[in-house]
Amino acid sequence: LRRIALAATGAGEVLTMIQTLRTLIVDDEPLAIERLQILAGQQDGIALVGTASDGASALRMVDALSPDLLLCDIAMPDLDGLQVAAALDELDNPPAIVFVTAFDRYAVAAFDVAAVDYLLKPVSPDRLGRAIARVREWRATDRASTKKSQWINEFWVQNRGEMLRVDAAQVDLVEAERDYMRLHVGGRSWLIHQTIKSLEARMNPDQFLRIHRSKMVRRNGIVGLKHHGDGAWSVDLGEGGVHRIGRTYLHDVKAIMQA
């Protein structure tokens, strides 16, 4: 434990303590490692235990050093960051994984390996600080009793140069835009690099319903179904608008009226 501050209060002085996170940096670019070393060294409660330039070395160093945290690149030759994280997930007490990458296209895959955070290069000191705070929260939870769901329960989305968490249960509408999907949440929307077919397979069918070859909606966001008189139907999402139902999906959508 590292002493961070002494705060004077009316009741006297209160000692604030913070646990030191033993941290391993993994990146195949020397300049990226150097920058992360500098940024991490500026954070309270971070002790750098080493660096690795490839995935295989990272796994060996985890075995030897038992770090609390990996700041890990994703796009690396041979064993990439996702494969490293998947291997560490098999450990009884795995370190926290924070991905640090130049690409947002791995954001959905990061869910599969339970990344604690997802940072886009170049990383700012404030953003790294928030990621470290999130790691401390993650380590404070009872991770052994938490069973990972087969369904996506959160998304990482790019917003103004950083990645934000979006609760899947708050998504109103998912629309395909070429090789991307647009997630609509209230009055805002974000693009993620994913196809609707692969995304549908990961969305909880008790919560989301495919209504068209290019659209999915949240079930409890459906206000009603509208019949247009020509055999066509639409889903009414209230403030989320009215969306035509594809003929292929009409039977499944209408079945919710008998559910």
PDB file of C-alpha atoms in Angstrom:
ATOM      1  CA  LEU A   1       0.000   0.000   0.000  1.00  0.00           C
ATOM      2  CA  ARG A   2       1.210   3.430  -0.866  1.00  0.00           C
ATOM      3  CA  ARG A   3       0.467   6.542   1.149  1.00  0.00           C
ATOM      4  CA  ILE A   4      -1.238   9.104  -1.122  1.00  0.00           C
ATOM      5  CA  ALA A   5      -2.538  11.932   1.059  1.00  0.00           C
ATOM      6  CA  LEU A   6      -3.248  13.187   4.533  1.00  0.00           C
ATOM      7  CA  ALA A   7      -6.468  15.193   4.631  1.00  0.00           C
ATOM      8  CA  ALA A   8      -7.265  17.454   7.582  1.00  0.00           C
ATOM      9  CA  THR A   9     -10.858  17.190   8.797  1.00  0.00           C
ATOM     10  CA  GLY A  10     -12.810  18.442  11.779  1.00  0.00           C
ATOM     11  CA  ALA A  11     -12.310  15.072  13.413  1.00  0.00           C
ATOM     12  CA  GLY A  12      -8.573  15.141  12.802  1.00  0.00           C
ATOM     13  CA  GLU A  13      -6.361  13.789  10.065  1.00  0.00           C
ATOM     14  CA  VAL A  14      -7.597  10.968   7.843  1.00  0.00           C
ATOM     15  CA  LEU A  15      -5.090   8.754   6.069  1.00  0.00           C
ATOM     16  CA  THR A  16      -6.051   7.838   2.511  1.00  0.00           C
ATOM     17  CA  MET A  17      -4.404   4.677   1.225  1.00  0.00           C
ATOM     18  CA  ILE A  18      -4.336   3.211  -2.238  1.00  0.00           C
ATOM     19  CA  GLN A  19      -3.126  -0.195  -3.331  1.00  0.00           C
ATOM     20  CA  THR A  20      -0.151  -0.267  -5.658  1.00  0.00           C
ATOM     21  CA  LEU A  21      -0.877  -1.934  -8.990  1.00  0.00           C
ATOM     22  CA  ARG A  22       2.067  -3.948 -10.289  1.00  0.00           C
ATOM     23  CA  THR A  23       1.901  -3.186 -13.997  1.00  0.00           C
ATOM     24  CA  LEU A  24       3.256  -4.851 -17.137  1.00  0.00           C
ATOM     25  CA  ILE A  25       3.309  -2.969 -20.456  1.00  0.00           C
ATOM     26  CA  VAL A  26       2.958  -5.032 -23.642  1.00  0.00           C
ATOM     27  CA  ASP A  27       3.513  -3.469 -27.089  1.00  0.00           C
ATOM     28  CA  ASP A  28       5.563  -4.336 -30.157  1.00  0.00           C
ATOM     29  CA  GLU A  29       6.503  -0.678 -30.772  1.00  0.00           C
ATOM     30  CA  PRO A  30       9.391   0.645 -28.620  1.00  0.00           C
ATOM     31  CA  LEU A  31       8.161   4.242 -28.801  1.00  0.00           C
ATOM     32  CA  ALA A  32       4.703   3.183 -27.642  1.00  0.00           C
ATOM     33  CA  ILE A  33       6.248   1.344 -24.671  1.00  0.00           C
ATOM     34  CA  GLU A  34       8.325   4.398 -23.804  1.00  0.00           C
ATOM     35  CA  ARG A  35       5.301   6.704 -23.899  1.00  0.00           C
ATOM     36  CA  LEU A  36       3.240   4.352 -21.710  1.00  0.00           C
ATOM     37  CA  GLN A  37       6.123   4.047 -19.250  1.00  0.00           C
ATOM     38  CA  ILE A  38       6.177   7.836 -18.887  1.00  0.00           C
ATOM     39  CA  LEU A  39       2.394   8.130 -18.546  1.00  0.00           C
ATOM     40  CA  ALA A  40       2.123   5.229 -16.114  1.00  0.00           C
ATOM     41  CA  GLY A  41       4.993   6.625 -14.042  1.00  0.00           C
ATOM     42  CA  GLN A  42       2.962   9.816 -13.563  1.00  0.00           C
ATOM     43  CA  GLN A  43       0.033   7.919 -12.041  1.00  0.00           C
ATOM     44  CA  ASP A  44      -0.288   7.360  -8.295  1.00  0.00           C
ATOM     45  CA  GLY A  45      -0.126   3.785  -7.111  1.00  0.00           C
ATOM     46  CA  ILE A  46       1.455   2.304 -10.266  1.00  0.00           C
ATOM     47  CA  ALA A  47       4.621   0.200 -10.048  1.00  0.00           C
ATOM     48  CA  LEU A  48       6.081  -0.857 -13.395  1.00  0.00           C
ATOM     49  CA  VAL A  49       7.396  -4.420 -13.160  1.00  0.00           C
ATOM     50  CA  GLY A  50       8.452  -4.847 -16.780  1.00  0.00           C
ATOM     51  CA  THR A  51       7.714  -4.554 -20.490  1.00  0.00           C
ATOM     52  CA  ALA A  52       7.161  -7.128 -23.221  1.00  0.00           C
ATOM     53  CA  SER A  53       7.359  -6.650 -26.990  1.00  0.00           C
ATOM     54  CA  ASP A  54       5.241  -9.657 -28.023  1.00  0.00           C
ATOM     55  CA  GLY A  55       2.433 -11.823 -26.725  1.00  0.00           C
ATOM     56  CA  ALA A  56       4.492 -14.901 -25.920  1.00  0.00           C
ATOM     57  CA  SER A  57       6.928 -12.844 -23.829  1.00  0.00           C
ATOM     58  CA  ALA A  58       3.987 -11.213 -22.064  1.00  0.00           C
ATOM     59  CA  LEU A  59       2.600 -14.603 -20.973  1.00  0.00           C
ATOM     60  CA  ARG A  60       6.008 -15.719 -19.691  1.00  0.00           C
ATOM     61  CA  MET A  61       6.408 -12.491 -17.722  1.00  0.00           C
ATOM     62  CA  VAL A  62       2.924 -12.801 -16.244  1.00  0.00           C
ATOM     63  CA  ASP A  63       3.819 -16.295 -15.069  1.00  0.00           C
ATOM     64  CA  ALA A  64       7.074 -15.044 -13.522  1.00  0.00           C
ATOM     65  CA  LEU A  65       5.959 -11.692 -12.100  1.00  0.00           C
ATOM     66  CA  SER A  66       2.204 -12.050 -11.370  1.00  0.00           C
ATOM     67  CA  PRO A  67       1.321  -8.443 -12.249  1.00  0.00           C
ATOM     68  CA  ASP A  68      -1.987  -6.872 -11.237  1.00  0.00           C
ATOM     69  CA  LEU A  69      -2.470  -5.013 -14.512  1.00  0.00           C
ATOM     70  CA  LEU A  70      -1.514  -5.355 -18.186  1.00  0.00           C
ATOM     71  CA  LEU A  71      -1.503  -2.297 -20.437  1.00  0.00           C
ATOM     72  CA  CYS A  72      -1.626  -4.285 -23.647  1.00  0.00           C
ATOM     73  CA  ASP A  73      -1.587  -3.499 -27.362  1.00  0.00           C
ATOM     74  CA  ILE A  74      -3.866  -5.610 -29.568  1.00  0.00           C
ATOM     75  CA  ALA A  75      -2.359  -5.603 -33.075  1.00  0.00           C
ATOM     76  CA  MET A  76       0.872  -7.541 -32.568  1.00  0.00           C
ATOM     77  CA  PRO A  77       2.463 -10.239 -34.752  1.00  0.00           C
ATOM     78  CA  ASP A  78       1.980 -13.909 -33.898  1.00  0.00           C
ATOM     79  CA  LEU A  79       0.170 -13.849 -30.531  1.00  0.00           C
ATOM     80  CA  ASP A  80      -1.964 -10.691 -30.477  1.00  0.00           C
ATOM     81  CA  GLY A  81      -3.417  -8.892 -27.471  1.00  0.00           C
ATOM     82  CA  LEU A  82      -6.789 -10.625 -27.680  1.00  0.00           C
ATOM     83  CA  GLN A  83      -5.092 -14.031 -27.622  1.00  0.00           C
ATOM     84  CA  VAL A  84      -2.973 -12.956 -24.667  1.00  0.00           C
ATOM     85  CA  ALA A  85      -6.083 -11.857 -22.789  1.00  0.00           C
ATOM     86  CA  ALA A  86      -7.899 -15.107 -23.615  1.00  0.00           C
ATOM     87  CA  ALA A  87      -4.977 -17.128 -22.259  1.00  0.00           C
ATOM     88  CA  LEU A  88      -4.851 -15.061 -19.067  1.00  0.00           C
ATOM     89  CA  ASP A  89      -8.597 -15.503 -18.584  1.00  0.00           C
ATOM     90  CA  GLU A  90      -7.901 -19.189 -17.861  1.00  0.00           C
ATOM     91  CA  LEU A  91      -5.868 -18.293 -14.757  1.00  0.00           C
ATOM     92  CA  ASP A  92      -7.381 -18.550 -11.279  1.00  0.00           C
ATOM     93  CA  ASN A  93      -6.428 -14.944 -10.509  1.00  0.00           C
ATOM     94  CA  PRO A  94      -5.831 -13.165 -13.836  1.00  0.00           C
ATOM     95  CA  PRO A  95      -4.484  -9.627 -14.009  1.00  0.00           C
ATOM     96  CA  ALA A  96      -6.734  -6.829 -15.189  1.00  0.00           C
ATOM     97  CA  ILE A  97      -6.436  -6.108 -18.922  1.00  0.00           C
ATOM     98  CA  VAL A  98      -6.558  -2.588 -20.324  1.00  0.00           C
ATOM     99  CA  PHE A  99      -6.139  -2.554 -24.093  1.00  0.00           C
ATOM    100  CA  VAL A 100      -4.153   0.306 -25.578  1.00  0.00           C
ATOM    101  CA  THR A 101      -4.524   0.336 -29.345  1.00  0.00           C
ATOM    102  CA  ALA A 102      -4.679   2.583 -32.385  1.00  0.00           C
ATOM    103  CA  PHE A 103      -7.801   0.815 -33.695  1.00  0.00           C
ATOM    104  CA  ASP A 104     -11.449   0.795 -32.607  1.00  0.00           C
ATOM    105  CA  ARG A 105     -12.429  -2.260 -34.656  1.00  0.00           C
ATOM    106  CA  TYR A 106     -11.555  -4.683 -31.849  1.00  0.00           C
ATOM    107  CA  ALA A 107     -14.052  -3.134 -29.427  1.00  0.00           C
ATOM    108  CA  VAL A 108     -16.636  -5.940 -29.616  1.00  0.00           C
ATOM    109  CA  ALA A 109     -13.965  -8.646 -29.373  1.00  0.00           C
ATOM    110  CA  ALA A 110     -12.643  -6.949 -26.226  1.00  0.00           C
ATOM    111  CA  PHE A 111     -15.909  -7.901 -24.501  1.00  0.00           C
ATOM    112  CA  ASP A 112     -15.197 -11.583 -25.109  1.00  0.00           C
ATOM    113  CA  VAL A 113     -12.002 -11.420 -23.066  1.00  0.00           C
ATOM    114  CA  ALA A 114     -13.484  -9.164 -20.364  1.00  0.00           C
ATOM    115  CA  ALA A 115     -11.211  -6.174 -20.878  1.00  0.00           C
ATOM    116  CA  VAL A 116     -11.576  -3.651 -18.073  1.00  0.00           C
ATOM    117  CA  ASP A 117     -11.005  -0.707 -20.395  1.00  0.00           C
ATOM    118  CA  TYR A 118     -10.121   0.102 -23.994  1.00  0.00           C
ATOM    119  CA  LEU A 119      -7.871   3.083 -24.732  1.00  0.00           C
ATOM    120  CA  LEU A 120      -7.116   4.622 -28.099  1.00  0.00           C
ATOM    121  CA  LYS A 121      -3.623   5.860 -28.898  1.00  0.00           C
ATOM    122  CA  PRO A 122      -2.364   8.462 -28.235  1.00  0.00           C
ATOM    123  CA  VAL A 123      -3.502   8.079 -24.636  1.00  0.00           C
ATOM    124  CA  SER A 124      -3.940  11.178 -22.492  1.00  0.00           C
ATOM    125  CA  PRO A 125      -2.885  11.167 -18.816  1.00  0.00           C
ATOM    126  CA  ASP A 126      -6.477  11.860 -17.710  1.00  0.00           C
ATOM    127  CA  ARG A 127      -7.868   8.967 -19.751  1.00  0.00           C
ATOM    128  CA  LEU A 128      -5.227   6.591 -18.387  1.00  0.00           C
ATOM    129  CA  GLY A 129      -6.088   7.770 -14.885  1.00  0.00           C
ATOM    130  CA  ARG A 130      -9.757   6.922 -15.410  1.00  0.00           C
ATOM    131  CA  ALA A 131      -8.804   3.481 -16.715  1.00  0.00           C
ATOM    132  CA  ILE A 132      -6.674   2.814 -13.640  1.00  0.00           C
ATOM    133  CA  ALA A 133      -9.548   3.888 -11.382  1.00  0.00           C
ATOM    134  CA  ARG A 134     -11.767   1.429 -13.229  1.00  0.00           C
ATOM    135  CA  VAL A 135      -9.176  -1.321 -12.691  1.00  0.00           C
ATOM    136  CA  ARG A 136      -9.254  -0.646  -8.938  1.00  0.00           C
ATOM    137  CA  GLU A 137     -13.049  -0.961  -8.956  1.00  0.00           C
ATOM    138  CA  TRP A 138     -12.790  -4.191 -10.954  1.00  0.00           C
ATOM    139  CA  ARG A 139     -10.275  -5.664  -8.516  1.00  0.00           C
ATOM    140  CA  ALA A 140     -12.520  -4.753  -5.579  1.00  0.00           C
ATOM    141  CA  THR A 141     -15.411  -6.852  -6.942  1.00  0.00           C
ATOM    142  CA  ASP A 142     -15.933 -10.535  -6.243  1.00  0.00           C
ATOM    143  CA  ARG A 143     -14.794 -11.661  -9.684  1.00  0.00           C
ATOM    144  CA  ALA A 144     -14.860 -15.368  -8.780  1.00  0.00           C
ATOM    145  CA  SER A 145     -18.631 -15.243  -8.266  1.00  0.00           C
ATOM    146  CA  THR A 146     -19.319 -13.336 -11.460  1.00  0.00           C
ATOM    147  CA  LYS A 147     -20.217 -15.626 -14.359  1.00  0.00           C
ATOM    148  CA  LYS A 148     -19.487 -14.158 -17.774  1.00  0.00           C
ATOM    149  CA  SER A 149     -22.587 -14.022 -19.942  1.00  0.00           C
ATOM    150  CA  GLN A 150     -22.624 -15.435 -23.455  1.00  0.00           C
ATOM    151  CA  TRP A 151     -24.464 -12.275 -24.529  1.00  0.00           C
ATOM    152  CA  ILE A 152     -23.044  -8.824 -25.086  1.00  0.00           C
ATOM    153  CA  ASN A 153     -23.995  -6.610 -22.159  1.00  0.00           C
ATOM    154  CA  GLU A 154     -21.899  -3.592 -23.079  1.00  0.00           C
ATOM    155  CA  PHE A 155     -20.257  -1.943 -26.065  1.00  0.00           C
ATOM    156  CA  TRP A 156     -17.107   0.093 -26.480  1.00  0.00           C
ATOM    157  CA  VAL A 157     -17.796   3.035 -28.801  1.00  0.00           C
ATOM    158  CA  GLN A 158     -15.494   5.745 -30.083  1.00  0.00           C
ATOM    159  CA  ASN A 159     -16.329   9.258 -28.959  1.00  0.00           C
ATOM    160  CA  ARG A 160     -14.029  12.241 -29.481  1.00  0.00           C
ATOM    161  CA  GLY A 161     -10.859  10.212 -29.578  1.00  0.00           C
ATOM    162  CA  GLU A 162     -11.637   7.849 -26.709  1.00  0.00           C
ATOM    163  CA  MET A 163     -13.651   4.707 -26.119  1.00  0.00           C
ATOM    164  CA  LEU A 164     -16.787   4.882 -23.985  1.00  0.00           C
ATOM    165  CA  ARG A 165     -18.928   2.133 -22.472  1.00  0.00           C
ATOM    166  CA  VAL A 166     -22.519   1.807 -23.653  1.00  0.00           C
ATOM    167  CA  ASP A 167     -24.897  -0.467 -21.747  1.00  0.00           C
ATOM    168  CA  ALA A 168     -26.435  -2.881 -24.265  1.00  0.00           C
ATOM    169  CA  ALA A 169     -29.730  -2.805 -22.360  1.00  0.00           C
ATOM    170  CA  GLN A 170     -30.043   0.914 -23.195  1.00  0.00           C
ATOM    171  CA  VAL A 171     -29.690   0.473 -26.969  1.00  0.00           C
ATOM    172  CA  ASP A 172     -33.006   1.271 -28.705  1.00  0.00           C
ATOM    173  CA  LEU A 173     -32.155   0.449 -32.311  1.00  0.00           C
ATOM    174  CA  VAL A 174     -29.279  -1.135 -34.226  1.00  0.00           C
ATOM    175  CA  GLU A 175     -28.937  -0.255 -37.920  1.00  0.00           C
ATOM    176  CA  ALA A 176     -26.493  -1.590 -40.496  1.00  0.00           C
ATOM    177  CA  GLU A 177     -24.369   0.923 -42.393  1.00  0.00           C
ATOM    178  CA  ARG A 178     -22.174  -1.034 -44.822  1.00  0.00           C
ATOM    179  CA  ASP A 179     -19.509  -2.776 -42.693  1.00  0.00           C
ATOM    180  CA  TYR A 180     -20.585  -0.897 -39.566  1.00  0.00           C
ATOM    181  CA  MET A 181     -23.507  -0.927 -37.170  1.00  0.00           C
ATOM    182  CA  ARG A 182     -25.044   2.225 -35.732  1.00  0.00           C
ATOM    183  CA  LEU A 183     -26.206   1.970 -32.140  1.00  0.00           C
ATOM    184  CA  HIS A 184     -29.030   4.348 -31.211  1.00  0.00           C
ATOM    185  CA  VAL A 185     -29.350   5.227 -27.531  1.00  0.00           C
ATOM    186  CA  GLY A 186     -31.913   7.920 -26.814  1.00  0.00           C
ATOM    187  CA  GLY A 187     -31.020  10.873 -28.994  1.00  0.00           C
ATOM    188  CA  ARG A 188     -27.415   9.790 -29.571  1.00  0.00           C
ATOM    189  CA  SER A 189     -25.813   7.214 -31.845  1.00  0.00           C
ATOM    190  CA  TRP A 190     -22.423   5.569 -32.345  1.00  0.00           C
ATOM    191  CA  LEU A 191     -20.820   3.420 -35.034  1.00  0.00           C
ATOM    192  CA  ILE A 192     -19.122   0.111 -34.273  1.00  0.00           C
ATOM    193  CA  HIS A 193     -17.167  -2.047 -36.703  1.00  0.00           C
ATOM    194  CA  GLN A 194     -19.359  -5.153 -36.845  1.00  0.00           C
ATOM    195  CA  THR A 195     -21.767  -6.911 -39.222  1.00  0.00           C
ATOM    196  CA  ILE A 196     -25.399  -7.383 -38.246  1.00  0.00           C
ATOM    197  CA  LYS A 197     -25.172 -11.157 -38.663  1.00  0.00           C
ATOM    198  CA  SER A 198     -22.303 -11.538 -36.205  1.00  0.00           C
ATOM    199  CA  LEU A 199     -23.807  -8.996 -33.832  1.00  0.00           C
ATOM    200  CA  GLU A 200     -27.218 -10.682 -33.817  1.00  0.00           C
ATOM    201  CA  ALA A 201     -25.587 -13.922 -32.688  1.00  0.00           C
ATOM    202  CA  ARG A 202     -24.216 -12.123 -29.609  1.00  0.00           C
ATOM    203  CA  MET A 203     -27.289 -10.060 -28.645  1.00  0.00           C
ATOM    204  CA  ASN A 204     -29.622 -11.548 -26.029  1.00  0.00           C
ATOM    205  CA  PRO A 205     -32.763 -12.688 -27.951  1.00  0.00           C
ATOM    206  CA  ASP A 206     -34.853 -12.058 -24.832  1.00  0.00           C
ATOM    207  CA  GLN A 207     -33.916  -8.380 -25.120  1.00  0.00           C
ATOM    208  CA  PHE A 208     -33.428  -7.756 -28.860  1.00  0.00           C
ATOM    209  CA  LEU A 209     -35.409  -8.654 -31.964  1.00  0.00           C
ATOM    210  CA  ARG A 210     -34.340  -8.656 -35.611  1.00  0.00           C
ATOM    211  CA  ILE A 211     -37.013  -6.862 -37.679  1.00  0.00           C
ATOM    212  CA  HIS A 212     -35.204  -6.357 -40.976  1.00  0.00           C
ATOM    213  CA  ARG A 213     -32.070  -7.518 -42.735  1.00  0.00           C
ATOM    214  CA  SER A 214     -30.460  -4.257 -41.596  1.00  0.00           C
ATOM    215  CA  LYS A 215     -32.179  -3.582 -38.243  1.00  0.00           C
ATOM    216  CA  MET A 216     -32.612  -4.887 -34.693  1.00  0.00           C
ATOM    217  CA  VAL A 217     -34.675  -3.281 -31.941  1.00  0.00           C
ATOM    218  CA  ARG A 218     -34.916  -3.573 -28.173  1.00  0.00           C
ATOM    219  CA  ARG A 219     -38.029  -5.589 -27.361  1.00  0.00           C
ATOM    220  CA  ASN A 220     -39.237  -3.499 -24.432  1.00  0.00           C
ATOM    221  CA  GLY A 221     -38.811  -0.355 -26.518  1.00  0.00           C
ATOM    222  CA  ILE A 222     -41.580  -1.442 -28.905  1.00  0.00           C
ATOM    223  CA  VAL A 223     -44.672   0.724 -28.405  1.00  0.00           C
ATOM    224  CA  GLY A 224     -46.799  -1.077 -30.983  1.00  0.00           C
ATOM    225  CA  LEU A 225     -47.052  -2.681 -34.422  1.00  0.00           C
ATOM    226  CA  LYS A 226     -48.633  -0.882 -37.372  1.00  0.00           C
ATOM    227  CA  HIS A 227     -50.367  -2.555 -40.325  1.00  0.00           C
ATOM    228  CA  HIS A 228     -50.227  -0.565 -43.554  1.00  0.00           C
ATOM    229  CA  GLY A 229     -52.989  -2.378 -45.399  1.00  0.00           C
ATOM    230  CA  ASP A 230     -50.783  -3.675 -48.208  1.00  0.00           C
ATOM    231  CA  GLY A 231     -49.473  -6.607 -46.213  1.00  0.00           C
ATOM    232  CA  ALA A 232     -46.652  -4.520 -44.802  1.00  0.00           C
ATOM    233  CA  TRP A 233     -46.084  -3.930 -41.089  1.00  0.00           C
ATOM    234  CA  SER A 234     -43.918  -1.575 -39.070  1.00  0.00           C
ATOM    235  CA  VAL A 235     -42.569  -1.418 -35.535  1.00  0.00           C
ATOM    236  CA  ASP A 236     -43.376   1.730 -33.588  1.00  0.00           C
ATOM    237  CA  LEU A 237     -40.587   2.726 -31.192  1.00  0.00           C
ATOM    238  CA  GLY A 238     -42.294   5.872 -29.965  1.00  0.00           C
ATOM    239  CA  GLU A 239     -39.738   8.682 -30.020  1.00  0.00           C
ATOM    240  CA  GLY A 240     -37.407   6.255 -31.784  1.00  0.00           C
ATOM    241  CA  GLY A 241     -39.620   6.380 -34.885  1.00  0.00           C
ATOM    242  CA  VAL A 242     -41.456   3.849 -37.018  1.00  0.00           C
ATOM    243  CA  HIS A 243     -39.453   1.156 -38.805  1.00  0.00           C
ATOM    244  CA  ARG A 244     -40.620  -1.188 -41.568  1.00  0.00           C
ATOM    245  CA  ILE A 245     -40.541  -4.917 -40.803  1.00  0.00           C
ATOM    246  CA  GLY A 246     -38.943  -7.123 -43.433  1.00  0.00           C
ATOM    247  CA  ARG A 247     -41.158  -9.956 -44.683  1.00  0.00           C
ATOM    248  CA  THR A 248     -38.600 -12.555 -43.579  1.00  0.00           C
ATOM    249  CA  TYR A 249     -38.912 -11.359 -39.964  1.00  0.00           C
ATOM    250  CA  LEU A 250     -42.631 -10.560 -39.846  1.00  0.00           C
ATOM    251  CA  HIS A 251     -43.702 -13.881 -38.283  1.00  0.00           C
ATOM    252  CA  ASP A 252     -41.193 -13.562 -35.427  1.00  0.00           C
ATOM    253  CA  VAL A 253     -42.118  -9.949 -34.777  1.00  0.00           C
ATOM    254  CA  LYS A 254     -45.875 -10.605 -34.731  1.00  0.00           C
ATOM    255  CA  ALA A 255     -45.257 -13.511 -32.331  1.00  0.00           C
ATOM    256  CA  ILE A 256     -44.497 -11.011 -29.562  1.00  0.00           C
ATOM    257  CA  MET A 257     -48.218 -10.214 -29.453  1.00  0.00           C
ATOM    258  CA  GLN A 258     -48.867 -13.790 -28.279  1.00  0.00           C
ATOM    259  CA  ALA A 259     -45.914 -13.896 -25.882  1.00  0.00           C
TER     260      ALA A 259
END
